[in-house]
Amino acid sequence: MKTSSASAPPLPFEPEFVEALREIFERRIVFNQLLGLRIDQVEPDGRARARIAMRPDLVGHYAYNRLHGGVISAGLDAMAGLSSMAAIGGRFRDESIEQRLHRFARLGTIDLRIDYLRPAIGESFILESEVLRLGSRVASTRMAFRGADGTLLSTGSGAYIVS
């Protein structure tokens, strides 16, 4: 019999916790509303996926109907924050949902790097993020911004204060 050193994947979040994250991320953070960010997936291991639909008020280059680079940067920054929130929520599952949500009050961006690889032209976009390491004070993250067909358009990395 072959044994595996990999641990079992964490149990999914409680639906109430996911809905509370959605409330914060999609509705209470008004700038995320402006961007049109919508959560598709959030996991206790710090992985998250969301989407943005293209709209005329997000255009950065009128001749090509290209998405503004600031939308990409802000979207990836928000996603890394969401991933950090998810990783914190996964680490402290023994706490109540309210206690875990209270931990997010201290979350903030320390450093952010975005690499624009291709023009963002399309009807919708996929944003992915993951926490590479969650320390006691800092979370290190990696992000991807993709076209609806999965084409990689931009990448990012960031560090976030979590305590």
Tab-separated table of C-alpha atoms in Angstrom:
chain	number	residue	atom	x	y	z
A	1	MET	CA	0.000	0.000	0.000
A	2	LYS	CA	1.319	3.397	-0.976
A	3	THR	CA	1.194	6.117	1.665
A	4	SER	CA	0.998	9.776	0.858
A	5	SER	CA	2.746	12.532	2.742
A	6	ALA	CA	0.214	15.058	1.446
A	7	SER	CA	-2.539	15.969	3.867
A	8	ALA	CA	-6.204	15.792	2.948
A	9	PRO	CA	-7.681	18.983	1.496
A	10	PRO	CA	-9.368	21.194	4.094
A	11	LEU	CA	-13.096	20.913	4.526
A	12	PRO	CA	-15.080	23.581	2.658
A	13	PHE	CA	-16.133	26.722	4.500
A	14	GLU	CA	-19.525	26.966	6.114
A	15	PRO	CA	-22.038	28.555	3.703
A	16	GLU	CA	-22.619	31.335	6.275
A	17	PHE	CA	-18.909	32.211	6.276
A	18	VAL	CA	-18.765	32.331	2.474
A	19	GLU	CA	-21.859	34.535	2.390
A	20	ALA	CA	-20.296	36.857	4.989
A	21	LEU	CA	-17.128	37.109	2.846
A	22	ARG	CA	-19.301	37.828	-0.191
A	23	GLU	CA	-21.160	40.550	1.746
A	24	ILE	CA	-17.874	42.226	2.726
A	25	PHE	CA	-16.087	41.773	-0.602
A	26	GLU	CA	-18.900	42.459	-3.083
A	27	ARG	CA	-21.131	44.889	-1.199
A	28	ARG	CA	-19.410	46.606	1.735
A	29	ILE	CA	-16.173	47.366	-0.121
A	30	VAL	CA	-17.762	49.928	-2.404
A	31	PHE	CA	-14.756	50.126	-4.745
A	32	ASN	CA	-15.177	46.402	-5.489
A	33	GLN	CA	-18.772	47.211	-6.452
A	34	LEU	CA	-17.451	49.852	-8.844
A	35	LEU	CA	-15.115	47.268	-10.397
A	36	GLY	CA	-17.951	44.743	-10.602
A	37	LEU	CA	-16.023	41.989	-8.803
A	38	ARG	CA	-18.057	38.827	-8.208
A	39	ILE	CA	-16.742	35.873	-6.182
A	40	ASP	CA	-16.909	32.457	-7.854
A	41	GLN	CA	-14.834	30.437	-5.381
A	42	VAL	CA	-13.121	30.871	-2.023
A	43	GLU	CA	-11.238	28.053	-0.279
A	44	PRO	CA	-9.831	27.602	3.258
A	45	ASP	CA	-6.340	27.058	1.826
A	46	GLY	CA	-6.296	30.653	0.550
A	47	ARG	CA	-7.312	30.138	-3.072
A	48	ALA	CA	-9.993	32.352	-4.609
A	49	ARG	CA	-11.516	33.057	-8.000
A	50	ALA	CA	-13.742	35.918	-9.137
A	51	ARG	CA	-14.855	37.602	-12.343
A	52	ILE	CA	-15.364	41.039	-13.822
A	53	ALA	CA	-17.657	41.852	-16.744
A	54	MET	CA	-16.392	44.468	-19.203
A	55	ARG	CA	-18.329	47.733	-19.123
A	56	PRO	CA	-17.851	51.033	-20.973
A	57	ASP	CA	-16.809	52.817	-17.767
A	58	LEU	CA	-13.847	50.403	-17.340
A	59	VAL	CA	-12.279	51.158	-20.735
A	60	GLY	CA	-8.709	52.423	-20.623
A	61	HIS	CA	-8.070	52.791	-24.352
A	62	TYR	CA	-11.096	53.912	-26.359
A	63	ALA	CA	-9.770	52.881	-29.786
A	64	TYR	CA	-9.331	49.240	-28.753
A	65	ASN	CA	-11.989	48.926	-26.040
A	66	ARG	CA	-9.177	47.707	-23.784
A	67	LEU	CA	-9.666	47.351	-20.026
A	68	HIS	CA	-7.888	50.036	-17.990
A	69	GLY	CA	-4.701	48.825	-16.281
A	70	GLY	CA	-5.894	50.312	-13.003
A	71	VAL	CA	-8.879	47.949	-13.050
A	72	ILE	CA	-6.505	45.013	-13.447
A	73	SER	CA	-4.210	46.216	-10.659
A	74	ALA	CA	-7.033	47.051	-8.254
A	75	GLY	CA	-8.832	43.804	-9.053
A	76	LEU	CA	-5.751	41.681	-8.390
A	77	ASP	CA	-5.025	43.608	-5.185
A	78	ALA	CA	-8.582	42.968	-4.000
A	79	MET	CA	-8.305	39.287	-4.907
A	80	ALA	CA	-5.097	38.839	-2.929
A	81	GLY	CA	-6.872	40.455	0.010
A	82	LEU	CA	-9.737	37.990	-0.417
A	83	SER	CA	-7.289	35.078	-0.530
A	84	SER	CA	-5.635	36.352	2.628
A	85	MET	CA	-9.040	36.600	4.290
A	86	ALA	CA	-9.805	33.030	3.218
A	87	ALA	CA	-6.485	31.712	4.547
A	88	ILE	CA	-7.060	33.464	7.874
A	89	GLY	CA	-10.595	32.076	7.992
A	90	GLY	CA	-9.226	28.601	7.290
A	91	ARG	CA	-6.498	28.849	9.934
A	92	PHE	CA	-8.904	29.921	12.689
A	93	ARG	CA	-11.824	27.589	11.967
A	94	ASP	CA	-12.167	26.837	15.675
A	95	GLU	CA	-13.375	30.436	16.160
A	96	SER	CA	-16.883	31.670	15.466
A	97	ILE	CA	-17.662	33.264	12.114
A	98	GLU	CA	-17.903	36.684	13.802
A	99	GLN	CA	-14.480	36.271	15.436
A	100	ARG	CA	-12.896	35.282	12.110
A	101	LEU	CA	-14.518	38.209	10.294
A	102	HIS	CA	-13.235	40.601	12.974
A	103	ARG	CA	-9.657	39.520	12.153
A	104	PHE	CA	-10.006	41.090	8.695
A	105	ALA	CA	-10.086	44.620	10.119
A	106	ARG	CA	-6.273	44.690	10.222
A	107	LEU	CA	-5.723	43.402	6.671
A	108	GLY	CA	-3.845	45.781	4.365
A	109	THR	CA	-1.553	45.839	1.346
A	110	ILE	CA	2.174	46.139	2.068
A	111	ASP	CA	3.576	45.541	-1.414
A	112	LEU	CA	2.027	44.907	-4.825
A	113	ARG	CA	3.573	44.049	-8.177
A	114	ILE	CA	1.614	43.661	-11.420
A	115	ASP	CA	3.013	42.458	-14.743
A	116	TYR	CA	0.838	43.311	-17.761
A	117	LEU	CA	1.455	40.574	-20.332
A	118	ARG	CA	-1.253	41.112	-22.964
A	119	PRO	CA	-3.978	43.689	-23.634
A	120	ALA	CA	-7.174	42.936	-21.699
A	121	ILE	CA	-9.791	42.942	-24.433
A	122	GLY	CA	-12.964	40.919	-24.013
A	123	GLU	CA	-16.438	40.722	-22.565
A	124	SER	CA	-15.392	39.298	-19.191
A	125	PHE	CA	-12.321	38.406	-17.183
A	126	ILE	CA	-11.307	35.832	-14.564
A	127	LEU	CA	-9.232	36.783	-11.511
A	128	GLU	CA	-7.445	34.112	-9.482
A	129	SER	CA	-5.349	34.377	-6.349
A	130	GLU	CA	-3.681	32.189	-3.786
A	131	VAL	CA	-1.790	32.598	-0.551
A	132	LEU	CA	1.684	31.155	-0.870
A	133	ARG	CA	2.496	31.623	2.813
A	134	LEU	CA	0.446	32.855	5.741
A	135	GLY	CA	2.680	33.954	8.591
A	136	SER	CA	1.665	35.442	11.912
A	137	ARG	CA	1.984	38.996	10.531
A	138	VAL	CA	2.317	38.814	6.724
A	139	ALA	CA	0.645	36.855	3.911
A	140	SER	CA	2.493	36.366	0.608
A	141	THR	CA	0.251	36.002	-2.433
A	142	ARG	CA	0.247	35.303	-6.169
A	143	MET	CA	-2.473	36.376	-8.621
A	144	ALA	CA	-3.505	35.888	-12.249
A	145	PHE	CA	-5.796	37.951	-14.495
A	146	ARG	CA	-7.207	35.957	-17.418
A	147	GLY	CA	-9.474	36.401	-20.378
A	148	ALA	CA	-12.756	34.485	-20.402
A	149	ASP	CA	-11.031	31.783	-22.496
A	150	GLY	CA	-8.323	31.342	-19.838
A	151	THR	CA	-5.586	33.297	-21.656
A	152	LEU	CA	-3.173	34.786	-19.127
A	153	LEU	CA	-3.270	38.584	-19.466
A	154	SER	CA	-1.547	39.796	-16.270
A	155	THR	CA	0.121	38.360	-13.195
A	156	GLY	CA	0.713	39.766	-9.770
A	157	SER	CA	2.307	39.160	-6.412
A	158	GLY	CA	1.768	40.918	-3.154
A	159	ALA	CA	2.404	41.020	0.556
A	160	TYR	CA	-0.378	41.788	3.044
A	161	ILE	CA	-0.335	42.667	6.730
A	162	VAL	CA	-2.642	40.244	8.541
A	163	SER	CA	-2.097	41.103	12.221
